[in-house]
């Protein structure tokens, strides 16, 4: 009986050991097969085709809205009080329009005094003319009498002197009249200047004058006028971008408070740049009816180039040490190409040389692929490549 149990145990152990060998032996074979399968399957890579299409490049600028020409308006007389202000900031004015008035009561008194001086001088002239006429008659009679020796030579000399004095008084009275008239004209000019007028048409951008204040030509200008209401975007642009602009180019200008961009035009490109910052001035003229205010921030977009060319997504390009490269797939293997970049849009770049149309390009640069690596290319569209 004991012998039977021993035989049965030996048989059971053999079965267990045999099963274990089958199990472990099978696992070893599968492990050897897995690497062989992995070696045969190349990694998948997303690729896009170099496509010929229209591409445009845009340059972005930003700056401040300023007046094209801002005219300063100050009083032309001193020491008079402001009695009336007729316009406010934002009002549109015409050339010659009265903006404010100054007190003219003192000048009115001076004008009346000048008129009185004129009248007095005219009366003196009339009196002097009468005296001259009378003295001339007396002198003529004296000449006749002295020739006939009726009167002494001394009497004649006295009448001659009287005539000359009358003429001198007439000339003095005429001079006084001219002085009085000149003073009256000066007062009239000052009276006219008590009305502060717009020297040009435009929009009032600032008013500093106050009622009751004493006018002074040395003080801050009373008004500032944006000539013709013309407002521009003034931007500082790096020199490498500035040279790509031309006067007359269209600019899409965006500023706070406007839902729709304004259509502007490059009016002025600075002929010099700051040697320290390498920035130059750009002026973009805006429509005269634009509802904008000076001092506001604004940005603009300028199209600097457009053409049809071979292009690839920006994401496919690597730039290193000043060189641009892409990775192409040829016969399911990676190859790196140096390319020359032309125009750039937000998503694509023009390839001027180094790549032909329809070649397969790895859609994302920097994917740790090396030349000669075997890959399985999976062609995607540009939208998928950008994700």
XYZ file of C-alpha atoms in Angstrom:
387
model
C 0.000 0.000 0.000
C 2.756 2.416 0.919
C 4.511 1.573 -2.335
C 1.428 2.546 -4.310
C 1.309 5.958 -2.669
C 4.953 6.566 -3.497
C 4.450 5.686 -7.153
C 1.401 7.942 -7.366
C 3.344 10.882 -5.837
C 6.196 10.451 -8.302
C 3.752 10.446 -11.201
C 2.011 13.635 -9.923
C 5.314 15.435 -9.543
C 6.264 14.521 -13.097
C 2.995 15.929 -14.397
C 3.479 19.202 -12.462
C 7.045 19.632 -13.609
C 6.081 18.868 -17.182
C 3.297 21.459 -17.133
C 5.589 24.080 -15.699
C 8.114 23.415 -18.424
C 5.403 23.862 -21.022
C 4.283 27.104 -19.460
C 7.718 28.680 -19.114
C 8.898 27.334 -22.408
C 5.950 28.918 -24.197
C 6.568 32.337 -22.553
C 10.173 32.339 -23.691
C 9.206 31.759 -27.305
C 6.671 34.667 -27.249
C 9.267 37.036 -25.741
C 11.673 36.248 -28.535
C 9.000 36.882 -31.188
C 7.965 40.367 -29.868
C 11.242 42.169 -30.615
C 11.305 40.653 -34.043
C 7.828 42.146 -34.775
C 8.807 45.576 -33.374
C 11.898 45.655 -35.566
C 9.842 45.128 -38.657
C 7.297 47.947 -37.892
C 8.723 51.548 -38.553
C 7.322 54.445 -36.477
C 4.491 56.505 -37.972
C 5.217 60.146 -38.833
C 2.751 62.855 -39.858
C 3.719 64.465 -43.146
C 2.295 67.156 -45.453
C 2.980 67.875 -49.091
C 4.825 70.986 -50.184
C 2.026 72.823 -51.967
C 1.986 75.677 -54.450
C -0.456 78.310 -53.285
C -0.884 82.054 -52.842
C 0.814 83.389 -49.740
C 0.891 86.858 -48.257
C 3.058 88.257 -45.483
C 1.874 90.894 -43.048
C 3.820 93.202 -40.776
C 2.371 94.452 -37.501
C 2.940 97.933 -36.106
C 1.639 99.719 -33.041
C 1.772 103.208 -31.634
C -0.228 106.267 -30.641
C -2.865 108.310 -32.436
C -1.622 111.866 -32.982
C -2.716 114.963 -34.878
C -1.119 115.340 -38.281
C -0.749 119.058 -37.550
C -1.806 120.631 -34.246
C -2.227 124.415 -34.351
C -1.680 126.420 -31.172
C -3.996 129.381 -30.614
C -3.060 132.111 -28.118
C -4.402 135.632 -27.444
C -2.645 138.411 -29.341
C -3.217 141.066 -26.675
C -2.036 141.200 -23.093
C -3.757 142.035 -19.863
C -7.416 141.685 -20.852
C -9.906 139.467 -19.028
C -11.685 136.587 -20.762
C -15.391 137.407 -20.974
C -16.778 134.728 -23.305
C -15.802 131.198 -24.472
C -17.686 129.991 -27.541
C -16.286 126.496 -28.273
C -15.397 123.365 -26.350
C -13.059 120.435 -26.892
C -14.251 118.218 -29.715
C -16.055 121.013 -31.559
C -15.339 121.370 -35.267
C -14.486 124.962 -36.221
C -13.960 126.896 -39.434
C -11.114 129.225 -40.286
C -11.805 132.687 -38.839
C -14.463 131.469 -36.416
C -14.508 133.278 -33.051
C -13.390 130.951 -30.261
C -13.423 133.364 -27.311
C -13.765 137.056 -26.520
C -11.787 139.324 -24.210
C -12.909 142.420 -22.348
C -12.598 145.544 -24.523
C -13.943 148.262 -22.213
C -10.477 149.713 -21.596
C -9.697 149.668 -25.311
C -13.022 151.328 -26.085
C -11.996 154.209 -23.800
C -8.609 154.417 -25.508
C -10.332 154.432 -28.901
C -12.582 157.309 -27.827
C -9.553 159.238 -26.580
C -7.768 158.598 -29.871
C -10.758 159.929 -31.804
C -10.737 163.039 -29.621
C -7.060 163.524 -30.345
C -7.766 163.230 -34.044
C -10.505 165.848 -33.815
C -8.221 168.155 -31.828
C -5.421 167.764 -34.361
C -7.806 168.468 -37.219
C -8.969 171.649 -35.470
C -5.364 172.714 -34.934
C -4.667 172.133 -38.593
C -7.650 174.257 -39.604
C -6.511 177.065 -37.317
C -2.941 176.761 -38.557
C -4.047 176.886 -42.185
C -6.010 180.056 -41.491
C -3.030 181.644 -39.755
C -0.739 180.649 -42.637
C -3.096 182.200 -45.160
C -3.370 185.398 -43.163
C 0.377 185.664 -42.621
C 1.028 185.124 -46.328
C -1.288 188.020 -47.236
C 0.378 190.234 -44.659
C 3.786 189.281 -46.011
C 2.747 190.058 -49.578
C 1.521 193.529 -48.547
C 4.712 194.108 -46.615
C 6.801 193.212 -49.669
C 4.976 195.877 -51.691
C 5.309 198.485 -48.957
C 8.958 197.794 -48.286
C 9.721 198.180 -51.969
C 8.035 201.563 -51.966
C 9.818 202.313 -48.733
C 6.513 202.918 -46.989
C 7.478 200.621 -44.109
C 10.799 199.832 -42.599
C 12.696 196.689 -43.424
C 12.289 195.595 -39.799
C 8.497 195.489 -40.140
C 8.813 193.292 -43.210
C 11.144 190.915 -41.388
C 8.664 190.627 -38.539
C 5.820 189.668 -40.878
C 8.128 187.128 -42.617
C 8.895 185.520 -39.291
C 5.209 185.394 -38.398
C 4.454 183.617 -41.694
C 7.133 181.027 -41.074
C 5.874 180.367 -37.541
C 2.347 179.828 -38.899
C 3.638 177.304 -41.430
C 5.589 175.473 -38.710
C 2.489 175.300 -36.539
C 0.539 173.891 -39.479
C 3.158 171.170 -40.007
C 3.105 170.345 -36.271
C -0.684 170.081 -36.330
C -0.533 167.765 -39.365
C 2.056 165.614 -37.577
C -0.149 165.450 -34.481
C -3.012 164.297 -36.667
C -0.924 161.486 -38.135
C 0.122 160.370 -34.648
C -3.457 160.388 -33.426
C -4.594 158.441 -36.481
C -1.822 155.857 -35.993
C -2.798 155.457 -32.354
C -6.421 154.999 -33.402
C -5.432 152.321 -35.907
C -3.378 150.474 -33.286
C -6.300 150.572 -30.872
C -8.613 149.287 -33.623
C -6.231 146.379 -34.233
C -6.130 145.579 -30.519
C -9.910 145.782 -30.369
C -10.161 143.292 -33.243
C -7.800 140.990 -31.394
C -10.111 140.845 -28.400
C -11.828 138.140 -30.474
C -9.659 135.022 -30.467
C -10.255 133.417 -33.862
C -9.374 130.050 -35.373
C -6.393 130.438 -37.740
C -7.422 127.244 -39.522
C -10.351 124.865 -39.758
C -10.343 121.672 -37.758
C -11.302 120.112 -34.444
C -10.612 121.658 -31.038
C -8.483 119.123 -29.197
C -7.801 121.139 -26.045
C -9.085 124.262 -24.288
C -7.104 125.780 -21.429
C -8.561 129.303 -21.398
C -10.930 130.095 -18.476
C -13.562 132.763 -17.919
C -12.205 135.710 -15.974
C -8.573 134.768 -16.571
C -6.194 137.494 -17.735
C -4.983 136.843 -21.257
C -1.259 136.407 -21.739
C 0.666 135.617 -24.893
C 3.398 133.942 -22.813
C 1.040 131.467 -21.131
C 0.006 128.029 -22.379
C -1.970 128.200 -25.650
C -5.654 128.918 -25.092
C -6.758 126.348 -27.690
C -5.240 123.517 -29.702
C -6.800 122.699 -33.065
C -6.256 119.517 -35.077
C -5.910 120.974 -38.553
C -8.695 119.645 -40.811
C -9.386 117.065 -38.082
C -6.654 114.836 -39.572
C -5.478 112.144 -37.133
C -2.701 109.630 -37.786
C -1.157 106.541 -36.243
C 2.452 107.233 -35.309
C 4.417 104.014 -34.839
C 8.037 103.185 -34.037
C 9.173 100.394 -36.358
C 12.386 98.365 -36.346
C 14.656 99.242 -39.278
C 14.515 95.783 -40.901
C 10.732 96.088 -41.173
C 10.639 99.805 -41.981
C 12.477 99.287 -45.294
C 9.672 96.974 -46.470
C 7.059 99.724 -46.309
C 6.099 102.162 -49.060
C 4.052 105.326 -48.945
C 0.530 104.698 -50.136
C 0.324 101.142 -48.777
C -2.962 100.217 -47.121
C -3.035 99.577 -43.383
C -5.765 97.955 -41.285
C -5.837 100.000 -38.084
C -7.475 98.819 -34.883
C -8.032 100.928 -31.793
C -10.007 100.709 -28.586
C -13.730 101.251 -28.956
C -13.912 100.327 -32.645
C -15.305 96.936 -33.626
C -14.324 97.352 -37.275
C -10.734 98.157 -38.359
C -10.125 101.501 -40.067
C -8.631 101.660 -43.543
C -5.482 103.766 -43.280
C -2.686 104.691 -45.681
C 1.034 105.053 -45.058
C 1.687 108.785 -45.474
C 5.220 109.194 -44.186
C 8.210 106.917 -43.626
C 11.080 108.358 -41.609
C 14.304 108.836 -43.560
C 16.386 107.998 -40.496
C 16.323 105.620 -37.550
C 17.477 106.082 -33.982
C 21.007 104.638 -33.856
C 20.454 103.502 -30.258
C 17.118 101.715 -30.688
C 17.173 101.026 -34.461
C 13.605 102.326 -34.629
C 12.178 104.678 -37.246
C 8.954 106.692 -37.402
C 5.975 105.642 -39.489
C 2.884 107.819 -40.034
C -0.418 106.241 -41.135
C -3.177 108.629 -42.244
C -6.691 107.739 -41.074
C -10.048 108.704 -42.638
C -11.122 112.234 -41.707
C -14.431 110.930 -40.389
C -12.815 108.357 -38.087
C -14.275 108.486 -34.571
C -10.959 108.318 -32.733
C -9.135 110.476 -30.205
C -5.512 111.523 -30.108
C -3.414 109.867 -27.438
C -5.134 106.491 -27.841
C -3.188 103.295 -28.489
C -3.648 101.733 -31.928
C -2.191 98.864 -33.928
C -1.961 98.278 -37.649
C -1.441 95.434 -40.091
C 0.389 96.034 -43.384
C 0.622 93.527 -46.223
C 4.269 93.622 -47.331
C 4.199 90.864 -49.938
C 1.931 88.487 -51.888
C 2.655 85.829 -54.500
C 2.035 82.196 -55.527
C 4.876 79.854 -54.535
C 5.788 76.467 -53.018
C 4.880 76.619 -49.342
C 4.999 74.462 -46.207
C 3.567 74.921 -42.708
C 5.624 77.077 -40.364
C 5.676 74.136 -37.930
C 7.718 72.090 -40.430
C 10.673 74.495 -40.396
C 13.633 74.405 -38.016
C 15.939 77.411 -37.724
C 19.387 76.893 -36.226
C 22.582 78.906 -36.549
C 20.908 81.105 -39.132
C 19.947 78.191 -41.373
C 16.432 76.943 -42.114
C 15.825 73.227 -42.645
C 12.964 70.794 -43.170
C 12.833 67.007 -42.949
C 11.538 65.209 -46.031
C 10.517 61.563 -46.422
C 12.038 59.752 -49.417
C 11.413 56.013 -49.806
C 10.128 55.947 -46.235
C 13.376 57.371 -44.857
C 14.181 60.727 -43.290
C 16.412 63.278 -45.040
C 17.192 66.824 -43.893
C 17.100 69.656 -46.443
C 18.396 73.185 -46.096
C 15.854 75.584 -47.576
C 15.610 79.297 -48.342
C 12.605 81.036 -46.798
C 10.728 83.831 -48.571
C 7.381 85.268 -47.477
C 5.839 84.152 -44.201
C 2.170 84.165 -43.236
C 0.732 83.247 -39.846
C 0.720 79.536 -40.734
C 2.851 78.974 -43.832
C 6.182 79.971 -45.337
C 7.353 80.312 -48.916
C 10.189 77.954 -49.899
C 12.340 79.726 -52.477
C 14.831 76.894 -52.900
C 15.677 73.455 -51.506
C 12.269 71.815 -51.860
C 10.058 70.816 -54.792
C 6.292 70.879 -55.051
C 4.506 67.737 -53.734
C 7.493 66.472 -51.734
C 6.529 64.956 -48.377
C 7.657 67.032 -45.410
C 7.515 66.100 -41.722
C 4.759 68.353 -40.417
C 6.369 69.096 -37.060
C 10.037 69.991 -36.841
C 12.116 68.817 -33.898
C 10.548 65.344 -33.712
C 13.912 63.708 -32.823
C 14.169 62.026 -36.206
C 17.585 61.582 -37.777
C 18.669 61.262 -41.371
C 18.244 57.661 -42.554
C 15.613 56.744 -39.967
C 12.921 54.465 -41.416
C 9.407 55.815 -40.941
C 5.835 55.152 -41.994
C 4.553 58.472 -43.439
C 0.944 59.366 -42.684
C -0.219 62.276 -44.817
C -2.320 64.879 -42.982
C -3.882 68.175 -43.929
C -2.561 71.491 -42.651
C -5.209 71.886 -39.945
C -4.300 68.524 -38.445
C -0.577 69.286 -38.695
C -1.038 72.511 -36.741
C -2.632 70.720 -33.766
